[in-house]
Amino acid sequence: MTEITLTHGDAQATVALLGAEARQWRVAGRDLLWPGDPAIWPDISPILYPVVGWTRNGEERVDGVTYPLALHGFARFETFAVETSTPDFARLTLSDNANTRAIYPFAFALAVEYRLTADALAIAIEVANPGERRAPYACGLHPGFRWPLGAAGREGALVQFEKSERPEVPELAPGGLIRATTRPIPLCGRNLPLSDALFEHDALCFLDCESRSLSFIDASGASITMEYESFQHVGIWTRPHAPFICLEPWTSCSDPDGFTGDLFEKPDMRALEPGKRARHEARFVFRPE
C-alpha cells in the first residue's frame, strides 16, 4: 500500500504514505489541490519537519557538530506507517531512524492526522519526544491549491486576512534566508491582490501574524479558507505564471541571513522536553462560487 483514500459524502482525499502528503482533495467532483508538475514544482502538499524554510548552506549545527539539514527538513522524504484509518480519518506516524539521526540527532515520534468533512480538510501535526534530552523542532504545512479554483482565470484573485496585517514582508537573501530589511507589498488592510509580480522574489513571509485565518478567493468567487490557530507565521508562495498558490502555516521560518548559531538558537524553534508532546493543526475549508 502506497496511499490511503478518505471519503465523506461526495468529498474525497488521497494521502500518500511517502511524506504523509495529501495528494488529492476533491469536493463535489472539483479537484482543489494542484496535481504537481516536475517541470514547475513536483510537490503537492508536503509536511515540513523538523525545520521550516531554508537553512544556511543547507546545514544546521547542534552541540558544535554540523548536520546536512536542508530546506523544510526530511519528513517529506520518509515513508510513514498507518496507525489508524477510518473512512474519513487517518493517522500516519514516523519515528527517528538511522537516516534521520544522521541529519537530526534527536529522538522523535511524529504523527500526521487528516480528517475529512463535507467541505473541509483538517491536518494536524503531533510531535512527541521519547528521548532523554530536549529536542528542537519546527513544523508546517505547504499545500498547493489550484489557481484559479474556477473557470474565471488567474486575474482578480486575492488573499483576504482575518485582520489587518503589515503591508510589508521580509526581503529574502539568495538561498531563501531572511534579511532584516523589508519590502512593500500591495496589502490594503485585510486584502492582498495576487499577481505574478508579487512572487518574483520568492515567497511572502508574514511573520507573527495577527490573523488566525485567511482566505484565497479567486475571480469566480470560489475560496479556500485556512484556519491556523496553533501556527504564528504564514507563507504564501507560487512560481510566477504557475497554476497554483501555496497557503503555508508555520511555527518557524528560514534561517536569518548570516545565521551561524545552534539549532536551538534558530528563531522560533520549539524545544520539546523529554516525554512531552505538542500538537499543531490547520483546517482548510472550501466554498464554491
Short mmCIF file of C-alpha atoms in Angstrom, two decimals:
data_model
loop_
_atom_site.label_atom_id
_atom_site.label_comp_id
_atom_site.label_asym_id
_atom_site.label_seq_id
_atom_site.Cartn_x
_atom_site.Cartn_y
_atom_site.Cartn_z
CA MET A 1 0.00 0.00 0.00
CA THR A 2 1.40 3.38 -1.00
CA GLU A 3 -1.58 5.62 -0.25
CA ILE A 4 -4.93 5.73 1.51
CA THR A 5 -8.19 7.32 0.43
CA LEU A 6 -10.62 9.14 2.72
CA THR A 7 -14.25 9.77 1.82
CA HIS A 8 -17.07 11.78 3.35
CA GLY A 9 -20.19 12.06 1.22
CA ASP A 10 -19.03 13.47 -2.12
CA ALA A 11 -15.71 14.67 -0.67
CA GLN A 12 -12.55 12.64 -1.15
CA ALA A 13 -8.90 12.95 -0.14
CA THR A 14 -5.90 10.80 -1.01
CA VAL A 15 -2.84 10.70 1.26
CA ALA A 16 0.49 9.13 0.28
CA LEU A 17 2.49 7.20 2.85
CA LEU A 18 5.63 8.82 1.42
CA GLY A 19 5.88 12.05 3.37
CA ALA A 20 2.31 11.70 4.71
CA GLU A 21 1.46 14.06 1.86
CA ALA A 22 -2.08 14.86 0.73
CA ARG A 23 -2.08 14.14 -2.99
CA GLN A 24 -5.70 14.96 -3.78
CA TRP A 25 -8.62 16.78 -2.17
CA ARG A 26 -11.86 16.76 -4.10
CA VAL A 27 -15.23 18.28 -3.16
CA ALA A 28 -18.31 17.64 -5.31
CA GLY A 29 -16.13 16.49 -8.18
CA ARG A 30 -13.81 19.51 -8.03
CA ASP A 31 -10.09 18.96 -7.51
CA LEU A 32 -8.73 21.62 -5.15
CA LEU A 33 -5.08 20.62 -4.75
CA TRP A 34 -2.88 21.15 -7.75
CA PRO A 35 -1.56 17.85 -9.21
CA GLY A 36 2.17 18.67 -9.16
CA ASP A 37 4.46 19.09 -12.15
CA PRO A 38 8.15 18.11 -12.10
CA ALA A 39 8.91 20.93 -14.54
CA ILE A 40 7.44 23.57 -12.19
CA TRP A 41 7.16 22.21 -8.64
CA PRO A 42 6.99 18.44 -8.11
CA ASP A 43 5.30 18.54 -4.71
CA ILE A 44 1.62 18.91 -3.87
CA SER A 45 1.27 19.32 -0.11
CA PRO A 46 4.47 18.43 1.76
CA ILE A 47 4.76 18.16 5.54
CA LEU A 48 7.54 20.36 6.93
CA TYR A 49 9.58 18.94 9.84
CA PRO A 50 11.86 19.36 11.81
CA VAL A 51 12.74 22.71 10.22
CA VAL A 52 10.74 25.14 8.13
CA GLY A 53 12.28 27.04 5.26
CA TRP A 54 15.84 27.35 4.08
CA THR A 55 18.91 26.70 6.19
CA ARG A 56 22.27 28.43 5.70
CA ASN A 57 24.33 26.33 3.28
CA GLY A 58 21.79 23.52 3.72
CA GLU A 59 23.17 22.83 7.19
CA GLU A 60 22.34 23.22 10.87
CA ARG A 61 24.54 22.90 13.93
CA VAL A 62 23.93 21.01 17.18
CA ASP A 63 26.48 21.00 20.01
CA GLY A 64 29.23 22.16 17.67
CA VAL A 65 28.56 19.44 15.07
CA THR A 66 27.28 20.36 11.60
CA TYR A 67 24.45 18.32 10.06
CA PRO A 68 23.07 18.41 6.48
CA LEU A 69 19.56 19.52 7.40
CA ALA A 70 18.23 21.34 4.35
CA LEU A 71 15.05 23.01 3.06
CA HIS A 72 11.91 22.08 5.06
CA GLY A 73 13.58 19.10 6.75
CA PHE A 74 13.27 15.41 5.99
CA ALA A 75 9.70 14.31 6.81
CA ARG A 76 8.60 14.66 3.19
CA PHE A 77 11.18 12.08 2.12
CA GLU A 78 10.32 9.44 4.75
CA THR A 79 7.70 6.71 4.49
CA PHE A 80 5.10 6.84 7.27
CA ALA A 81 3.14 3.96 8.79
CA VAL A 82 -0.66 3.94 9.05
CA GLU A 83 -1.58 3.84 12.73
CA THR A 84 -5.32 4.49 12.37
CA SER A 85 -7.60 4.62 9.35
CA THR A 86 -11.37 5.07 9.15
CA PRO A 87 -13.44 6.18 6.14
CA ASP A 88 -12.83 9.88 6.85
CA PHE A 89 -9.82 9.93 9.21
CA ALA A 90 -6.22 8.75 9.10
CA ARG A 91 -3.26 8.99 11.47
CA LEU A 92 0.18 8.33 9.99
CA THR A 93 3.33 8.01 12.09
CA LEU A 94 7.10 8.26 11.76
CA SER A 95 9.83 7.69 14.36
CA ASP A 96 13.51 8.51 14.32
CA ASN A 97 15.69 6.02 12.49
CA ALA A 98 19.27 5.71 11.29
CA ASN A 99 18.60 8.01 8.33
CA THR A 100 17.06 10.79 10.42
CA ARG A 101 19.60 10.57 13.24
CA ALA A 102 22.40 11.14 10.72
CA ILE A 103 21.00 14.60 9.97
CA TYR A 104 18.98 15.37 13.13
CA PRO A 105 20.45 13.78 16.28
CA PHE A 106 17.26 13.59 18.31
CA ALA A 107 14.61 11.02 19.14
CA PHE A 108 11.11 11.90 17.95
CA ALA A 109 7.69 10.43 17.27
CA LEU A 110 5.87 12.35 14.55
CA ALA A 111 2.20 11.86 13.68
CA VAL A 112 0.20 13.50 10.90
CA GLU A 113 -3.59 13.33 11.05
CA TYR A 114 -6.11 14.00 8.30
CA ARG A 115 -9.82 14.47 8.95
CA LEU A 116 -12.20 14.95 6.02
CA THR A 117 -15.65 16.52 6.26
CA ALA A 118 -18.12 17.66 3.62
CA ASP A 119 -16.32 20.90 2.82
CA ALA A 120 -13.11 20.84 4.85
CA LEU A 121 -9.81 19.03 5.30
CA ALA A 122 -8.18 19.31 8.73
CA ILE A 123 -4.48 18.46 9.04
CA ALA A 124 -2.74 18.06 12.39
CA ILE A 125 0.92 17.53 13.20
CA GLU A 126 1.74 15.96 16.57
CA VAL A 127 5.34 15.86 17.79
CA ALA A 128 6.45 13.77 20.77
CA ASN A 129 9.86 13.48 22.40
CA PRO A 130 10.56 9.91 23.60
CA GLY A 131 14.23 10.70 24.18
CA GLU A 132 16.23 11.78 27.20
CA ARG A 133 17.17 15.30 26.09
CA ARG A 134 15.29 18.35 24.84
CA ALA A 135 14.58 18.23 21.12
CA PRO A 136 14.30 21.38 18.98
CA TYR A 137 11.75 21.32 16.19
CA ALA A 138 9.64 23.37 13.83
CA CYS A 139 6.79 22.22 11.64
CA GLY A 140 4.46 23.47 8.98
CA LEU A 141 2.14 22.65 6.10
CA HIS A 142 2.71 23.51 2.45
CA PRO A 143 -0.44 22.72 0.42
CA GLY A 144 -0.58 23.97 -3.14
CA PHE A 145 -4.09 24.84 -4.31
CA ARG A 146 -5.26 25.32 -7.86
CA TRP A 147 -5.17 28.91 -9.05
CA PRO A 148 -7.73 29.51 -10.38
CA LEU A 149 -10.21 27.40 -8.47
CA GLY A 150 -12.93 28.09 -11.03
CA ALA A 151 -13.15 28.99 -14.70
CA ALA A 152 -12.60 32.74 -14.34
CA GLY A 153 -8.82 32.77 -14.91
CA ARG A 154 -6.00 33.86 -12.62
CA GLU A 155 -6.61 37.62 -12.80
CA GLY A 156 -8.55 39.18 -9.95
CA ALA A 157 -7.64 36.68 -7.23
CA LEU A 158 -6.77 37.86 -3.72
CA VAL A 159 -5.88 36.72 -0.24
CA GLN A 160 -8.07 38.15 2.49
CA PHE A 161 -6.74 38.04 6.05
CA GLU A 162 -8.92 37.82 9.14
CA LYS A 163 -7.32 41.04 10.46
CA SER A 164 -5.27 43.88 9.04
CA GLU A 165 -1.62 42.94 8.55
CA ARG A 166 1.51 44.99 7.88
CA PRO A 167 1.91 45.92 4.17
CA GLU A 168 5.49 44.64 4.07
CA VAL A 169 7.35 41.34 4.22
CA PRO A 170 11.00 40.47 4.89
CA GLU A 171 13.35 40.54 1.95
CA LEU A 172 14.92 37.19 1.16
CA ALA A 173 18.63 36.79 0.54
CA PRO A 174 19.96 34.41 -2.12
CA GLY A 175 19.23 30.92 -0.85
CA GLY A 176 15.97 31.97 0.81
CA LEU A 177 17.44 33.29 4.08
CA ILE A 178 15.55 36.09 5.82
CA ARG A 179 17.04 39.55 5.81
CA ALA A 180 16.41 42.22 8.44
CA THR A 181 15.12 44.57 5.73
CA THR A 182 11.60 44.51 4.32
CA ARG A 183 9.90 45.21 1.01
CA PRO A 184 6.45 46.72 0.49
CA ILE A 185 3.54 44.68 -0.82
CA PRO A 186 0.14 45.95 -2.06
CA LEU A 187 -1.71 44.80 1.06
CA CYS A 188 -4.56 47.19 1.83
CA GLY A 189 -5.92 46.44 5.28
CA ARG A 190 -7.02 42.82 5.01
CA ASN A 191 -6.85 42.35 1.24
CA LEU A 192 -3.83 41.35 -0.82
CA PRO A 193 -4.38 41.29 -4.62
CA LEU A 194 -2.41 38.44 -6.16
CA SER A 195 -0.18 38.82 -9.20
CA ASP A 196 2.84 37.09 -10.68
CA ALA A 197 4.98 40.14 -9.89
CA LEU A 198 4.40 39.57 -6.15
CA PHE A 199 6.39 36.34 -6.31
CA GLU A 200 9.33 37.38 -8.44
CA HIS A 201 11.43 37.42 -5.26
CA ASP A 202 10.15 34.12 -3.84
CA ALA A 203 7.66 33.64 -1.01
CA LEU A 204 5.80 36.22 1.03
CA CYS A 205 6.62 35.57 4.69
CA PHE A 206 4.10 37.00 7.16
CA LEU A 207 5.86 36.65 10.50
CA ASP A 208 3.91 36.91 13.76
CA CYS A 209 0.55 37.30 12.03
CA GLU A 210 -2.30 38.99 13.86
CA SER A 211 -4.75 36.88 11.85
CA ARG A 212 -5.58 33.29 12.66
CA SER A 213 -7.33 32.67 9.38
CA LEU A 214 -7.11 33.83 5.79
CA SER A 215 -8.95 33.11 2.55
CA PHE A 216 -7.72 32.63 -1.00
CA ILE A 217 -10.54 33.96 -3.20
CA ASP A 218 -10.34 33.67 -6.95
CA ALA A 219 -12.14 35.82 -9.51
CA SER A 220 -15.06 33.39 -9.71
CA GLY A 221 -15.80 33.87 -6.00
CA ALA A 222 -14.73 30.34 -5.06
CA SER A 223 -12.48 30.31 -2.00
CA ILE A 224 -10.37 28.25 0.35
CA THR A 225 -10.12 29.47 3.93
CA MET A 226 -7.18 28.39 6.08
CA GLU A 227 -7.64 28.42 9.86
CA TYR A 228 -4.33 28.09 11.73
CA GLU A 229 -4.74 28.81 15.44
CA SER A 230 -1.57 26.95 16.52
CA PHE A 231 0.82 28.47 13.96
CA GLN A 232 2.15 32.02 14.29
CA HIS A 233 3.63 32.54 10.82
CA VAL A 234 2.23 32.24 7.30
CA GLY A 235 3.92 31.83 3.95
CA ILE A 236 2.22 32.50 0.62
CA TRP A 237 4.07 31.27 -2.43
CA THR A 238 3.91 30.34 -6.07
CA ARG A 239 6.18 30.49 -9.07
CA PRO A 240 5.32 33.31 -11.49
CA HIS A 241 2.71 32.12 -14.03
CA ALA A 242 2.30 28.74 -12.30
CA PRO A 243 -1.27 27.44 -11.80
CA PHE A 244 -1.10 27.06 -8.01
CA ILE A 245 -0.94 29.06 -4.80
CA CYS A 246 0.54 27.71 -1.55
CA LEU A 247 -1.00 28.70 1.78
CA GLU A 248 1.52 27.68 4.42
CA PRO A 249 1.12 27.83 8.21
CA TRP A 250 4.48 27.65 10.00
CA THR A 251 5.79 27.55 13.57
CA SER A 252 9.19 28.86 12.44
CA CYS A 253 10.81 30.15 9.25
CA SER A 254 14.07 30.21 7.29
CA ASP A 255 17.39 30.98 8.95
CA PRO A 256 18.22 34.68 9.25
CA ASP A 257 20.79 35.79 6.70
CA GLY A 258 24.23 35.11 8.20
CA PHE A 259 22.93 32.85 10.98
CA THR A 260 25.66 30.63 12.44
CA GLY A 261 24.07 29.61 15.74
CA ASP A 262 22.95 26.28 17.13
CA LEU A 263 19.66 24.74 16.01
CA PHE A 264 18.24 25.57 19.45
CA GLU A 265 19.01 29.25 18.70
CA LYS A 266 17.25 29.36 15.33
CA PRO A 267 14.32 31.82 15.61
CA ASP A 268 11.07 30.32 16.90
CA MET A 269 12.32 26.76 17.24
CA ARG A 270 10.31 24.90 19.87
CA ALA A 271 12.26 22.93 22.50
CA LEU A 272 10.30 19.82 23.46
CA GLU A 273 11.18 18.35 26.84
CA PRO A 274 11.61 14.57 27.25
CA GLY A 275 8.26 12.80 27.49
CA LYS A 276 6.32 15.81 26.22
CA ARG A 277 4.28 16.26 23.06
CA ALA A 278 2.89 19.19 21.10
CA ARG A 279 0.11 19.49 18.55
CA HIS A 280 -0.40 21.93 15.68
CA GLU A 281 -3.49 21.91 13.49
CA ALA A 282 -4.84 23.79 10.50
CA ARG A 283 -8.17 23.47 8.74
CA PHE A 284 -8.89 24.21 5.09
CA VAL A 285 -12.48 25.00 4.10
CA PHE A 286 -13.74 25.17 0.51
CA ARG A 287 -16.59 27.44 -0.52
CA PRO A 288 -17.86 27.30 -4.11
CA GLU A 289 -18.91 30.28 -6.19
#
